[in-house]
Amino acid sequence: MRWQGGRRGGGVEDRRGMGGGAVAGGGIGVLVLAAIGYFVFGIDPNTTQQVASQLGGVGQAEQQGRMGTPEDQAGQFVDVIGTNINDVWKAKLNGYTPPTTVIYEQGTTTGCGYGQSAMGPFYCPTDHRVYLDLGFWGEMEKLGGSSADFAKAYVLAHEYGHHVQTLTGASQQVQRAQQQAGSKAEGNRYSVALELQADCYAGVWARNASAASGGQVALEPGDLEAGMKTAQAIGDDALQRRGGGRVSPESFTHGSSAQRVEWLQRGYQTGDPAACDTFAQL
Ligand SMILES: [Zn+2]
């Protein structure tokens, strides 16, 4: 994927090196956040908990204040891609306002409770922030996804998709519907529709990335396949199989591998958010 030299809008808050791992009462916050787990990118908290504990601590202090330095490629990447995603949505959605992307390590306070890297990237609708621990990109690869830049950008675009859903009111509608749902399985179906729509929105971004940036941010051959591979790897059935458990569709919250690939592809092929009506099938 081409992105170096792309415009940097600066909507990134760098909390790396702030050592959020030792905040008192974090355990309670984690539970709160887990309760709204459908904002998490695609990983069951139990799955990531295991992966994260294998990762261990990241050298913290040394990364402090690196944002904006030439060697901080990851920080620049998040800035350029986030700016590009915003540019696409400004053109697609009337009244679009950008979220802030927070890069953190291990743990941090959020408007939705205490966030931990073990939860994977997530969007908090209360404070309009996307929370991203860059270590997740390594985890994605371990789960069988791709480490290509486009696969990382897909993760980011999916979270921005949840921001769009908060602006359109889709997230709030789903929350209300879930509160009224007669069963857990019914509530999960709403969650799946919301997540697949975020995947579709990621595809919409990918299709319009180049046009919105004058070609500075653009997909290259093989990129879409890398995105598909990642979508495949983080489908609920793939994760359940990987966790050694039985595949139970009624417990899906993000959709199967096939569904995630299908909706990412649909967004990309159409480039139109109107084609992302995942709720029509409910
Ligand atoms: Zn999501």
Short mmCIF file of C-alpha atoms and ligand atoms in Angstrom, two decimals:
data_model
loop_
_atom_site.label_atom_id
_atom_site.label_comp_id
_atom_site.label_asym_id
_atom_site.label_seq_id
_atom_site.Cartn_x
_atom_site.Cartn_y
_atom_site.Cartn_z
CA MET A 1 0.00 0.00 0.00
CA ARG A 2 1.25 3.47 -0.83
CA TRP A 3 0.98 5.98 2.04
CA GLN A 4 4.41 7.57 2.68
CA GLY A 5 4.20 11.28 2.06
CA GLY A 6 0.42 11.29 2.41
CA ARG A 7 -1.18 14.21 4.20
CA ARG A 8 -1.07 14.12 8.00
CA GLY A 9 -4.07 15.75 9.62
CA GLY A 10 -2.73 15.18 13.13
CA GLY A 11 -5.84 13.70 14.73
CA VAL A 12 -3.70 11.32 16.76
CA GLU A 13 -3.20 11.39 20.52
CA ASP A 14 0.03 9.66 21.50
CA ARG A 15 -0.19 7.99 24.89
CA ARG A 16 2.66 5.58 24.32
CA GLY A 17 5.07 5.31 27.20
CA MET A 18 2.50 6.52 29.69
CA GLY A 19 2.42 3.14 31.42
CA GLY A 20 -1.30 2.78 31.93
CA GLY A 21 -0.91 -0.79 33.18
CA ALA A 22 -1.07 0.01 36.89
CA VAL A 23 -4.25 2.04 37.21
CA ALA A 24 -6.18 1.12 40.35
CA GLY A 25 -9.63 -0.31 39.79
CA GLY A 26 -8.78 -1.27 36.23
CA GLY A 27 -10.40 -4.64 36.68
CA ILE A 28 -13.83 -3.11 37.06
CA GLY A 29 -13.35 -0.87 34.06
CA VAL A 30 -12.35 -3.86 31.98
CA LEU A 31 -15.62 -5.55 32.81
CA VAL A 32 -17.54 -2.45 31.80
CA LEU A 33 -15.72 -2.34 28.50
CA ALA A 34 -16.14 -6.06 27.92
CA ALA A 35 -19.89 -5.57 28.34
CA ILE A 36 -19.91 -3.37 25.26
CA GLY A 37 -17.53 -5.78 23.58
CA TYR A 38 -19.12 -5.39 20.17
CA PHE A 39 -17.12 -2.22 19.73
CA VAL A 40 -13.98 -4.33 19.82
CA PHE A 41 -12.53 -5.09 16.46
CA GLY A 42 -13.03 -8.76 16.13
CA ILE A 43 -11.41 -10.64 18.92
CA ASP A 44 -13.07 -12.41 21.79
CA PRO A 45 -11.48 -11.01 24.98
CA ASN A 46 -10.58 -14.55 26.09
CA THR A 47 -8.64 -15.15 22.89
CA THR A 48 -6.64 -11.95 23.07
CA GLN A 49 -6.01 -12.33 26.77
CA GLN A 50 -3.95 -15.41 25.96
CA VAL A 51 -2.11 -13.79 23.07
CA ALA A 52 -1.42 -10.64 25.07
CA SER A 53 0.04 -12.49 27.99
CA GLN A 54 2.45 -14.15 25.60
CA LEU A 55 3.51 -10.79 24.25
CA GLY A 56 4.70 -9.48 27.60
CA GLY A 57 5.61 -5.89 28.26
CA VAL A 58 6.81 -3.51 25.59
CA GLY A 59 9.73 -1.17 26.29
CA GLN A 60 7.82 1.88 27.37
CA ALA A 61 9.91 4.91 28.25
CA GLU A 62 12.03 4.70 25.12
CA GLN A 63 9.04 5.35 22.88
CA GLN A 64 7.94 8.49 24.68
CA GLY A 65 7.59 11.54 22.51
CA ARG A 66 8.43 9.73 19.31
CA MET A 67 5.32 10.85 17.50
CA GLY A 68 6.31 13.06 14.61
CA THR A 69 9.92 11.91 14.47
CA PRO A 70 10.98 10.38 11.14
CA GLU A 71 11.66 7.01 12.72
CA ASP A 72 8.14 6.75 14.14
CA GLN A 73 6.75 5.01 11.08
CA ALA A 74 3.83 3.48 12.95
CA GLY A 75 2.69 6.83 14.32
CA GLN A 76 2.94 8.44 10.91
CA PHE A 77 1.06 5.56 9.34
CA VAL A 78 -1.85 5.93 11.75
CA ASP A 79 -1.91 9.69 11.13
CA VAL A 80 -1.83 9.44 7.32
CA ILE A 81 -4.39 6.62 7.08
CA GLY A 82 -6.70 8.23 9.65
CA THR A 83 -6.56 11.52 7.76
CA ASN A 84 -7.38 9.73 4.53
CA ILE A 85 -10.30 7.85 6.07
CA ASN A 86 -11.63 11.18 7.35
CA ASP A 87 -11.30 12.73 3.90
CA VAL A 88 -13.29 9.88 2.37
CA TRP A 89 -16.08 10.19 4.94
CA LYS A 90 -16.25 13.96 4.68
CA ALA A 91 -17.20 13.41 1.06
CA LYS A 92 -19.64 10.57 1.81
CA LEU A 93 -21.45 11.71 4.94
CA ASN A 94 -22.97 15.15 5.51
CA GLY A 95 -21.84 16.66 8.79
CA TYR A 96 -19.03 14.15 9.30
CA THR A 97 -16.69 15.08 12.14
CA PRO A 98 -13.40 13.18 12.61
CA PRO A 99 -12.74 11.04 15.68
CA THR A 100 -9.42 11.16 17.57
CA THR A 101 -7.18 8.13 17.39
CA VAL A 102 -5.36 7.30 20.61
CA ILE A 103 -2.22 5.20 20.37
CA TYR A 104 -1.46 3.60 23.71
CA GLU A 105 0.44 0.74 25.27
CA GLN A 106 -0.96 -1.92 27.57
CA GLY A 107 -3.78 0.10 29.12
CA THR A 108 -5.39 3.52 29.23
CA THR A 109 -8.43 5.30 30.58
CA THR A 110 -11.26 5.87 28.10
CA GLY A 111 -14.75 7.34 28.11
CA CYS A 112 -15.98 3.73 28.10
CA GLY A 113 -14.01 2.47 31.08
CA TYR A 114 -10.50 1.20 31.34
CA GLY A 115 -9.13 -0.03 28.02
CA GLN A 116 -6.53 -2.73 27.63
CA SER A 117 -4.50 -3.86 24.66
CA ALA A 118 -5.82 -7.38 25.26
CA MET A 119 -9.19 -6.19 23.95
CA GLY A 120 -7.89 -5.33 20.53
CA PRO A 121 -8.58 -1.99 18.87
CA PHE A 122 -11.93 -0.46 19.77
CA TYR A 123 -14.01 2.65 19.33
CA CYS A 124 -15.55 4.44 22.29
CA PRO A 125 -18.76 6.21 21.25
CA THR A 126 -18.83 8.30 24.43
CA ASP A 127 -15.59 10.19 23.77
CA HIS A 128 -15.44 9.67 19.97
CA ARG A 129 -12.02 8.08 20.17
CA VAL A 130 -10.48 5.07 18.46
CA TYR A 131 -8.11 3.23 20.82
CA LEU A 132 -5.24 1.35 19.28
CA ASP A 133 -2.36 -0.55 20.81
CA LEU A 134 0.07 -1.06 17.96
CA GLY A 135 0.94 -4.48 19.38
CA PHE A 136 -2.36 -5.71 17.98
CA TRP A 137 -0.91 -5.74 14.51
CA GLY A 138 1.52 -8.42 15.63
CA GLU A 139 -1.34 -10.37 17.20
CA MET A 140 -3.30 -10.15 13.96
CA GLU A 141 -0.49 -11.95 12.21
CA LYS A 142 -0.39 -14.63 14.91
CA LEU A 143 -4.11 -15.24 14.36
CA GLY A 144 -3.39 -15.96 10.70
CA GLY A 145 -4.10 -12.50 9.35
CA SER A 146 -1.75 -10.40 7.29
CA SER A 147 0.85 -7.90 8.48
CA ALA A 148 0.59 -5.89 5.27
CA ASP A 149 -0.04 -2.17 5.69
CA PHE A 150 -3.43 -2.48 4.05
CA ALA A 151 -4.50 -5.10 6.60
CA LYS A 152 -3.58 -2.64 9.37
CA ALA A 153 -5.41 0.14 7.59
CA TYR A 154 -8.49 -2.11 7.32
CA VAL A 155 -8.48 -2.47 11.11
CA LEU A 156 -8.35 1.29 11.48
CA ALA A 157 -11.04 1.87 8.85
CA HIS A 158 -13.31 -0.67 10.60
CA GLU A 159 -13.03 1.33 13.85
CA TYR A 160 -13.73 4.57 12.00
CA GLY A 161 -16.73 2.71 10.62
CA HIS A 162 -18.05 2.45 14.18
CA HIS A 163 -17.53 6.19 14.52
CA VAL A 164 -19.64 6.69 11.39
CA GLN A 165 -22.31 4.41 12.90
CA THR A 166 -22.36 6.59 16.00
CA LEU A 167 -22.82 9.69 13.85
CA THR A 168 -25.63 8.08 11.82
CA GLY A 169 -27.28 6.67 14.95
CA ALA A 170 -26.98 3.02 13.84
CA SER A 171 -24.96 2.14 16.96
CA GLN A 172 -27.52 3.66 19.28
CA GLN A 173 -30.36 1.87 17.46
CA VAL A 174 -28.56 -1.43 17.85
CA GLN A 175 -28.00 -0.79 21.54
CA ARG A 176 -31.70 -0.11 22.06
CA ALA A 177 -32.69 -3.17 20.04
CA GLN A 178 -30.33 -5.31 22.09
CA GLN A 179 -31.84 -4.08 25.34
CA GLN A 180 -35.25 -5.15 24.06
CA ALA A 181 -34.06 -8.40 22.53
CA GLY A 182 -35.76 -11.52 23.80
CA SER A 183 -32.62 -13.61 23.85
CA LYS A 184 -28.86 -13.39 23.82
CA ALA A 185 -28.81 -14.92 20.34
CA GLU A 186 -31.10 -12.18 19.03
CA GLY A 187 -28.89 -9.51 20.61
CA ASN A 188 -25.87 -11.09 18.98
CA ARG A 189 -27.50 -10.89 15.54
CA TYR A 190 -27.73 -7.11 15.92
CA SER A 191 -24.10 -7.03 16.93
CA VAL A 192 -23.10 -9.04 13.85
CA ALA A 193 -25.01 -6.67 11.55
CA LEU A 194 -23.27 -3.67 13.12
CA GLU A 195 -19.83 -5.26 12.80
CA LEU A 196 -20.35 -6.36 9.21
CA GLN A 197 -21.46 -2.84 8.34
CA ALA A 198 -18.20 -1.53 9.82
CA ASP A 199 -16.33 -4.02 7.59
CA CYS A 200 -18.31 -2.80 4.59
CA TYR A 201 -17.48 0.80 5.50
CA ALA A 202 -13.80 -0.19 5.60
CA GLY A 203 -14.23 -1.43 2.04
CA VAL A 204 -15.89 1.85 1.06
CA TRP A 205 -12.87 3.71 2.41
CA ALA A 206 -10.44 1.43 0.51
CA ARG A 207 -12.26 2.04 -2.76
CA ASN A 208 -12.13 5.83 -2.33
CA ALA A 209 -8.71 6.16 -0.66
CA SER A 210 -6.79 7.07 -3.77
CA ALA A 211 -9.34 9.54 -5.15
CA ALA A 212 -9.56 11.32 -1.77
CA SER A 213 -5.80 11.75 -1.54
CA GLY A 214 -4.86 12.58 -5.09
CA GLY A 215 -3.21 9.16 -5.34
CA GLN A 216 -0.95 9.65 -2.31
CA VAL A 217 -2.72 6.91 -0.40
CA ALA A 218 -3.46 3.98 -2.67
CA LEU A 219 -3.85 0.24 -2.74
CA GLU A 220 -1.24 -1.78 -4.56
CA PRO A 221 -1.55 -5.24 -6.10
CA GLY A 222 -2.09 -7.87 -3.43
CA ASP A 223 -3.45 -5.42 -0.86
CA LEU A 224 -7.08 -6.38 -1.16
CA GLU A 225 -6.12 -10.05 -0.80
CA ALA A 226 -4.19 -9.20 2.39
CA GLY A 227 -7.30 -7.49 3.75
CA MET A 228 -9.44 -10.50 2.86
CA LYS A 229 -6.98 -12.81 4.55
CA THR A 230 -7.27 -10.78 7.72
CA ALA A 231 -11.06 -10.60 7.55
CA GLN A 232 -11.01 -14.38 7.11
CA ALA A 233 -8.73 -14.89 10.11
CA ILE A 234 -10.84 -12.83 12.49
CA GLY A 235 -14.23 -14.32 11.61
CA ASP A 236 -15.99 -15.65 14.70
CA ASP A 237 -15.95 -19.23 13.40
CA ALA A 238 -12.21 -19.05 12.69
CA LEU A 239 -11.55 -17.65 16.17
CA GLN A 240 -13.75 -20.23 17.87
CA ARG A 241 -12.05 -23.03 15.97
CA ARG A 242 -8.68 -21.57 16.86
CA GLY A 243 -9.65 -21.41 20.50
CA GLY A 244 -10.34 -25.14 20.32
CA GLY A 245 -14.03 -24.68 20.93
CA ARG A 246 -17.18 -25.70 19.13
CA VAL A 247 -18.35 -23.32 16.42
CA SER A 248 -21.67 -21.90 17.58
CA PRO A 249 -23.17 -19.34 15.19
CA GLU A 250 -25.70 -18.12 17.80
CA SER A 251 -22.80 -16.79 19.85
CA PHE A 252 -21.22 -14.89 16.95
CA THR A 253 -20.86 -11.16 17.58
CA HIS A 254 -18.81 -10.08 14.54
CA GLY A 255 -19.82 -12.50 11.81
CA SER A 256 -18.29 -15.55 10.19
CA SER A 257 -15.13 -15.39 8.09
CA ALA A 258 -17.21 -15.70 4.93
CA GLN A 259 -19.51 -12.84 5.99
CA ARG A 260 -16.64 -10.54 6.92
CA VAL A 261 -14.91 -11.15 3.60
CA GLU A 262 -18.19 -10.70 1.74
CA TRP A 263 -19.02 -7.31 3.29
CA LEU A 264 -15.50 -5.92 3.05
CA GLN A 265 -15.63 -6.87 -0.61
CA ARG A 266 -19.09 -5.38 -1.13
CA GLY A 267 -17.93 -2.06 0.32
CA TYR A 268 -14.90 -2.10 -1.91
CA GLN A 269 -16.76 -3.05 -5.07
CA THR A 270 -19.46 -0.43 -4.68
CA GLY A 271 -17.51 2.30 -2.88
CA ASP A 272 -20.92 3.37 -1.61
CA PRO A 273 -22.02 3.36 2.06
CA ALA A 274 -25.64 2.88 0.90
CA ALA A 275 -24.65 -0.62 -0.23
CA CYS A 276 -23.75 -1.50 3.38
CA ASP A 277 -27.25 -2.24 4.68
CA THR A 278 -26.37 -5.28 6.74
CA PHE A 279 -29.53 -4.79 8.79
CA ALA A 280 -31.80 -5.66 5.88
CA GLN A 281 -31.09 -9.35 6.48
CA LEU A 282 -32.21 -9.29 10.11
ZN ZN B 1 -16.00 -3.65 15.31
#
